[in-house]
Amino acid sequence: MENQEKIGETFETFKWTIKDFYKLKSKKIYSQNFYIGGHSWRILMYPKGNRVDYLSIYLDAGTLADVETRFSKFKLVLINQVNDKLTQIKETQHTFNARESDWGFTSFIPLADLYIYNKGFIVNDTCIIEARISISHPELEKKVDEAAPPVSVQVPAKPIEHADNPIPMDMSAIPIDELVDFRGLGKIEKAFVPLLDEVYAKHPSVIGC
């Protein structure tokens, strides 16, 4: 069995290699039992079709108790042994129970395409079918969720000061000998007098305001 990783989900794979395919006489055949996600499964196949001219493939959950249910998302795969791009993959999901213990595809692929010579689905009298069953990791998902708080509750490392909330100047902190009266408008620092004189010379109305 192989693991195949995807973002958000994981599929574990069971590969069923069926030899002497052309010699099969049974209407339907089962793979051996295999375990994925802590449950027993097997693949059910109708090599001549389940009352249709198609290969029929299903995933079987075995015998379930009357009150037992088992939900699963899965893929059934018919491998093309000549050209991987022609491999047939069908995906579905189902809640298995005592009445519907198998689920899949009655019309998976036309029998004409399956049995045609050099098509690649049967090579050296061998056919390969895979069941890829989704398994979840609740503890891993929980750790990912807890790794960082939602953006809406994250606090900036340093508070942002807004320009419309200036900090008032404490004039009492400036020595008295550094302050002068400017044209009767009030006490200002000496260092600003030349600048204000220049402004006053060019725009007296501004100083008046």
Short mmCIF file of C-alpha atoms in Angstrom, two decimals:
data_model
loop_
_atom_site.label_atom_id
_atom_site.label_comp_id
_atom_site.label_asym_id
_atom_site.label_seq_id
_atom_site.Cartn_x
_atom_site.Cartn_y
_atom_site.Cartn_z
CA MET A 1 0.00 0.00 0.00
CA GLU A 2 1.18 3.52 -0.79
CA ASN A 3 0.52 6.93 0.72
CA GLN A 4 -0.38 9.85 -1.55
CA GLU A 5 -0.36 13.33 -0.02
CA LYS A 6 -2.54 16.23 -1.08
CA ILE A 7 -3.25 19.57 0.48
CA GLY A 8 -5.99 19.01 3.01
CA GLU A 9 -6.36 15.24 2.51
CA THR A 10 -4.42 11.98 2.44
CA PHE A 11 -5.20 8.86 0.43
CA GLU A 12 -3.80 5.46 1.27
CA THR A 13 -3.61 3.03 -1.64
CA PHE A 14 -4.17 -0.70 -2.01
CA LYS A 15 -3.04 -2.26 -5.30
CA TRP A 16 -4.80 -5.39 -6.58
CA THR A 17 -2.92 -7.29 -9.30
CA ILE A 18 -5.20 -9.77 -11.10
CA LYS A 19 -3.36 -12.43 -13.09
CA ASP A 20 -4.87 -14.77 -15.71
CA PHE A 21 -7.52 -12.14 -16.33
CA TYR A 22 -8.76 -13.63 -19.61
CA LYS A 23 -9.34 -16.95 -17.85
CA LEU A 24 -11.71 -15.57 -15.21
CA LYS A 25 -14.98 -17.49 -15.20
CA SER A 26 -16.73 -16.03 -12.14
CA LYS A 27 -19.41 -13.37 -12.59
CA LYS A 28 -17.81 -11.35 -9.80
CA ILE A 29 -14.56 -11.60 -7.86
CA TYR A 30 -13.19 -10.02 -4.68
CA SER A 31 -9.70 -8.93 -3.77
CA GLN A 32 -8.15 -10.04 -0.51
CA ASN A 33 -9.08 -8.04 2.57
CA PHE A 34 -6.89 -5.03 3.35
CA TYR A 35 -6.88 -2.47 6.14
CA ILE A 36 -6.95 1.31 5.70
CA GLY A 37 -7.99 3.81 8.32
CA GLY A 38 -8.43 1.08 10.90
CA HIS A 39 -11.11 -0.72 8.84
CA SER A 40 -11.19 -3.79 6.67
CA TRP A 41 -11.96 -3.34 2.96
CA ARG A 42 -11.88 -5.27 -0.29
CA ILE A 43 -12.44 -4.50 -3.97
CA LEU A 44 -15.37 -6.06 -5.81
CA MET A 45 -15.14 -6.43 -9.60
CA TYR A 46 -17.42 -7.78 -12.33
CA PRO A 47 -14.96 -8.65 -15.16
CA LYS A 48 -17.80 -8.97 -17.71
CA GLY A 49 -19.92 -6.16 -16.27
CA ASN A 50 -22.77 -6.07 -13.76
CA ARG A 51 -25.61 -6.48 -16.28
CA VAL A 52 -23.96 -3.83 -18.52
CA ASP A 53 -21.28 -3.85 -21.23
CA TYR A 54 -18.87 -2.08 -18.89
CA LEU A 55 -16.30 -3.17 -16.36
CA SER A 56 -17.96 -2.76 -12.94
CA ILE A 57 -15.83 -1.94 -9.88
CA TYR A 58 -16.88 -1.29 -6.28
CA LEU A 59 -15.34 -0.77 -2.85
CA ASP A 60 -16.72 -3.25 -0.34
CA ALA A 61 -16.81 -2.69 3.42
CA GLY A 62 -17.53 -6.32 4.29
CA THR A 63 -20.18 -7.39 6.75
CA LEU A 64 -21.48 -4.49 8.86
CA ALA A 65 -23.78 -4.68 11.87
CA ASP A 66 -27.31 -3.32 11.45
CA VAL A 67 -26.51 -0.12 13.33
CA GLU A 68 -22.96 0.28 12.00
CA THR A 69 -22.11 3.00 9.47
CA ARG A 70 -18.79 3.94 7.92
CA PHE A 71 -18.27 7.05 5.81
CA SER A 72 -15.45 7.17 3.30
CA LYS A 73 -14.24 9.22 0.37
CA PHE A 74 -12.37 7.05 -2.13
CA LYS A 75 -11.07 6.59 -5.65
CA LEU A 76 -11.15 3.47 -7.79
CA VAL A 77 -8.38 3.27 -10.38
CA LEU A 78 -7.85 1.09 -13.45
CA ILE A 79 -4.13 1.26 -14.26
CA ASN A 80 -3.02 1.60 -17.85
CA GLN A 81 0.26 -0.30 -17.95
CA VAL A 82 1.36 1.16 -21.30
CA ASN A 83 0.47 4.84 -20.97
CA ASP A 84 -0.07 6.26 -17.49
CA LYS A 85 -2.00 9.20 -18.96
CA LEU A 86 -4.74 6.75 -19.99
CA THR A 87 -5.18 5.41 -16.45
CA GLN A 88 -8.84 5.66 -15.48
CA ILE A 89 -9.68 7.24 -12.10
CA LYS A 90 -13.15 7.69 -10.66
CA GLU A 91 -13.84 9.32 -7.29
CA THR A 92 -16.87 9.19 -5.03
CA GLN A 93 -17.93 8.99 -1.39
CA HIS A 94 -20.44 6.91 0.52
CA THR A 95 -21.75 6.06 3.97
CA PHE A 96 -21.47 2.28 4.09
CA ASN A 97 -24.06 0.35 6.11
CA ALA A 98 -25.55 -3.12 6.35
CA ARG A 99 -27.85 -2.54 3.34
CA GLU A 100 -25.27 -0.75 1.18
CA SER A 101 -21.99 -2.39 2.09
CA ASP A 102 -20.43 -1.82 -1.35
CA TRP A 103 -20.34 1.30 -3.49
CA GLY A 104 -18.69 2.26 -6.73
CA PHE A 105 -19.21 2.32 -10.48
CA THR A 106 -21.33 -0.09 -12.49
CA SER A 107 -20.19 1.55 -15.74
CA PHE A 108 -16.50 2.12 -15.05
CA ILE A 109 -15.08 1.60 -18.56
CA PRO A 110 -16.57 -0.02 -21.70
CA LEU A 111 -15.62 -3.67 -22.03
CA ALA A 112 -14.56 -2.95 -25.62
CA ASP A 113 -11.91 -0.54 -24.33
CA LEU A 114 -10.84 -2.90 -21.55
CA TYR A 115 -10.30 -5.99 -23.71
CA ILE A 116 -8.98 -4.35 -26.89
CA TYR A 117 -5.53 -5.59 -27.82
CA ASN A 118 -2.62 -3.23 -26.98
CA LYS A 119 -4.94 -0.80 -25.19
CA GLY A 120 -2.81 -1.19 -22.06
CA PHE A 121 -5.35 -2.14 -19.40
CA ILE A 122 -4.55 -5.85 -19.71
CA VAL A 123 -0.90 -6.68 -20.28
CA ASN A 124 0.49 -10.23 -20.18
CA ASP A 125 -2.98 -11.37 -19.08
CA THR A 126 -2.68 -9.11 -16.00
CA CYS A 127 -4.97 -6.29 -14.88
CA ILE A 128 -4.20 -3.86 -12.04
CA ILE A 129 -6.86 -2.06 -10.00
CA GLU A 130 -6.27 0.30 -7.08
CA ALA A 131 -8.46 1.53 -4.25
CA ARG A 132 -7.35 4.89 -2.83
CA ILE A 133 -9.15 5.62 0.42
CA SER A 134 -9.07 8.97 2.18
CA ILE A 135 -7.89 8.90 5.77
CA SER A 136 -8.03 11.82 8.22
CA HIS A 137 -5.68 12.85 11.04
CA PRO A 138 -7.77 14.79 13.61
CA GLU A 139 -4.82 15.39 15.93
CA LEU A 140 -2.67 16.76 13.09
CA GLU A 141 -5.48 19.05 11.91
CA LYS A 142 -5.91 20.29 15.47
CA LYS A 143 -2.21 21.15 15.76
CA VAL A 144 -2.32 23.07 12.48
CA ASP A 145 -5.34 25.04 13.69
CA GLU A 146 -3.59 25.86 16.96
CA ALA A 147 -0.28 26.83 15.36
CA ALA A 148 -1.27 30.50 15.00
CA PRO A 149 -4.25 32.55 16.16
CA PRO A 150 -6.62 33.93 13.54
CA VAL A 151 -5.46 37.14 11.87
CA SER A 152 -8.42 38.98 13.39
CA VAL A 153 -7.06 38.51 16.92
CA GLN A 154 -3.35 39.01 16.26
CA VAL A 155 -1.93 42.12 17.97
CA PRO A 156 0.77 44.27 16.27
CA ALA A 157 4.16 44.06 17.94
CA LYS A 158 4.23 47.87 18.37
CA PRO A 159 1.19 50.15 18.78
CA ILE A 160 0.57 52.52 15.90
CA GLU A 161 0.38 56.23 16.82
CA HIS A 162 -2.11 58.25 14.79
CA ALA A 163 -1.30 61.77 13.55
CA ASP A 164 -4.71 63.05 14.63
CA ASN A 165 -3.82 62.36 18.27
CA PRO A 166 -0.63 64.41 18.88
CA ILE A 167 0.98 64.36 22.28
CA PRO A 168 0.60 67.86 23.89
CA MET A 169 3.87 69.75 24.53
CA ASP A 170 4.66 70.41 28.18
CA MET A 171 5.94 74.06 28.14
CA SER A 172 6.92 73.83 31.79
CA ALA A 173 9.71 71.46 30.83
CA ILE A 174 11.51 74.27 28.85
CA PRO A 175 13.86 76.58 30.90
CA ILE A 176 12.41 80.10 31.37
CA ASP A 177 15.47 81.81 29.91
CA GLU A 178 14.90 79.95 26.62
CA LEU A 179 11.44 81.55 26.20
CA VAL A 180 10.67 85.01 24.79
CA ASP A 181 7.48 86.93 24.06
CA PHE A 182 6.89 87.12 20.31
CA ARG A 183 4.95 90.25 19.24
CA GLY A 184 2.54 89.82 22.15
CA LEU A 185 1.36 86.44 20.87
CA GLY A 186 2.83 84.48 23.79
CA LYS A 187 5.98 82.77 25.00
CA ILE A 188 7.95 80.76 22.46
CA GLU A 189 11.42 79.26 22.32
CA LYS A 190 14.20 81.59 21.17
CA ALA A 191 15.24 79.13 18.50
CA PHE A 192 11.94 79.68 16.65
CA VAL A 193 12.08 83.52 16.60
CA PRO A 194 14.10 83.89 13.31
CA LEU A 195 11.76 81.49 11.55
CA LEU A 196 8.63 83.27 12.80
CA ASP A 197 10.08 86.67 11.86
CA GLU A 198 10.58 85.44 8.32
CA VAL A 199 7.03 84.09 8.16
CA TYR A 200 5.67 87.31 9.60
CA ALA A 201 7.52 89.39 6.99
CA LYS A 202 6.07 87.39 4.12
CA HIS A 203 2.65 86.51 5.53
CA PRO A 204 1.63 88.81 8.39
CA SER A 205 -1.96 87.62 8.19
CA VAL A 206 -0.88 84.05 9.07
CA ILE A 207 0.80 85.20 12.28
CA GLY A 208 -2.27 87.24 13.11
CA CYS A 209 -4.43 84.16 12.84
#
